[in-house]
Tab-separated table of C-alpha atoms in Angstrom:
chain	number	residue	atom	x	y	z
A	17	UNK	CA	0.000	0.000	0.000
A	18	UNK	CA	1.355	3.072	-0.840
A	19	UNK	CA	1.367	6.015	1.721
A	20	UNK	CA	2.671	9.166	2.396
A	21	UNK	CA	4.401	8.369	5.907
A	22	UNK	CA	8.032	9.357	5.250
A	23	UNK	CA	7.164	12.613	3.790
A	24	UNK	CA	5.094	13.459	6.832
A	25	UNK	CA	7.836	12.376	9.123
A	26	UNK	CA	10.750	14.472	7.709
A	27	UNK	CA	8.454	17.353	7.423
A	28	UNK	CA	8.323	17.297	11.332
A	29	UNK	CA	12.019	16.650	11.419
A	30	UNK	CA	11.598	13.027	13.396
A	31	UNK	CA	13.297	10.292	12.831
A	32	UNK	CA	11.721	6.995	12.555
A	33	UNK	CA	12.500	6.174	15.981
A	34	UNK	CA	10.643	9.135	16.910
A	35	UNK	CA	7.694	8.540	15.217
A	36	UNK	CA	7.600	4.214	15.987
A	37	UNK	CA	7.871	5.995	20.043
A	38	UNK	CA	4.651	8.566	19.294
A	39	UNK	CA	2.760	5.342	17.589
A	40	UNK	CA	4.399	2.925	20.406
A	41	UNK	CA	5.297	0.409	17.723
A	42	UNK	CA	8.888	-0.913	16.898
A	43	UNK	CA	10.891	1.471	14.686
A	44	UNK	CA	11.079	-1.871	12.020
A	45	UNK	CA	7.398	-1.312	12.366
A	46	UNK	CA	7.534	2.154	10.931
A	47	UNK	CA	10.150	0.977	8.661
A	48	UNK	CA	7.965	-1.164	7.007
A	49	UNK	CA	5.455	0.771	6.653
A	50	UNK	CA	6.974	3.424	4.546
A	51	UNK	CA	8.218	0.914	2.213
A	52	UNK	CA	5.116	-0.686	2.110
A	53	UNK	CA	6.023	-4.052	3.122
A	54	UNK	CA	3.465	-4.178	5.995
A	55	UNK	CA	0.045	-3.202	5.905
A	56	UNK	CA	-0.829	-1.250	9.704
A	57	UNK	CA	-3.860	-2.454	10.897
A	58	UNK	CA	-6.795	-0.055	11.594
A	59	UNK	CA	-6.359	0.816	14.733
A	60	UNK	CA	-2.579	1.730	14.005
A	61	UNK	CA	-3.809	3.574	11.033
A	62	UNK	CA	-5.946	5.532	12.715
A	63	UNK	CA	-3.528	6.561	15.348
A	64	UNK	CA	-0.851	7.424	12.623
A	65	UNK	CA	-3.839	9.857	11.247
A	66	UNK	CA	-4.576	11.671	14.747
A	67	UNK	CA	-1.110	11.752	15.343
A	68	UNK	CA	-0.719	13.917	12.323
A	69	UNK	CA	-4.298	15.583	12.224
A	70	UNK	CA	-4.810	13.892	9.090
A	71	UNK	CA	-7.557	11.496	7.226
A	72	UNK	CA	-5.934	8.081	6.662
A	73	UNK	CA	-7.165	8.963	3.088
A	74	UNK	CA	-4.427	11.511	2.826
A	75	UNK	CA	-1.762	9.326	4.197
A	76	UNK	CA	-2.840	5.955	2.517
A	77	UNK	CA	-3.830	5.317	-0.918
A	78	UNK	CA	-6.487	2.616	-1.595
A	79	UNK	CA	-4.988	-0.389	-3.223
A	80	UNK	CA	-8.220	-0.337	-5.829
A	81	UNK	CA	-6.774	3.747	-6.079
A	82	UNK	CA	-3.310	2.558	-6.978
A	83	UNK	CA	-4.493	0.250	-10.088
A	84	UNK	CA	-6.215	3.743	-11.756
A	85	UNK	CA	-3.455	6.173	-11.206
């Protein structure tokens, strides 16, 4: 899944340490993520969203989304 989470993190200047200790996951966790390799579940996705006042629309694109673009 693609997603925006690396470009919101270095706009705040935070590592990905940082951010995996504001979501309380590992930083492989957050790793993953950005490159996509792992899927966060909903809850996690959600907190990634409130953490940076976003929609989890504007940080994760739909699979289905991906095939159009």
């Amino acid at each position: 899944m693609t997603n925006r989470l690396r470009v919101l993190r270095a706009e705040r200047g935070w590592s990905q340490g940082d951010l995996a200790d504001r979501l309380e996951v590992s930083r492989q966790s957050v790793n993953a993520i950005e490159t996509g390799r792992y899927d966060p579940s909903l809850p996690l996705a959600f907190r990634i969203a409130e953490l940076f006042g976003l929609a989890i629309e504007e940080i994760f694109v739909s699979p289905s989304k991906e095939i159009e673009a």
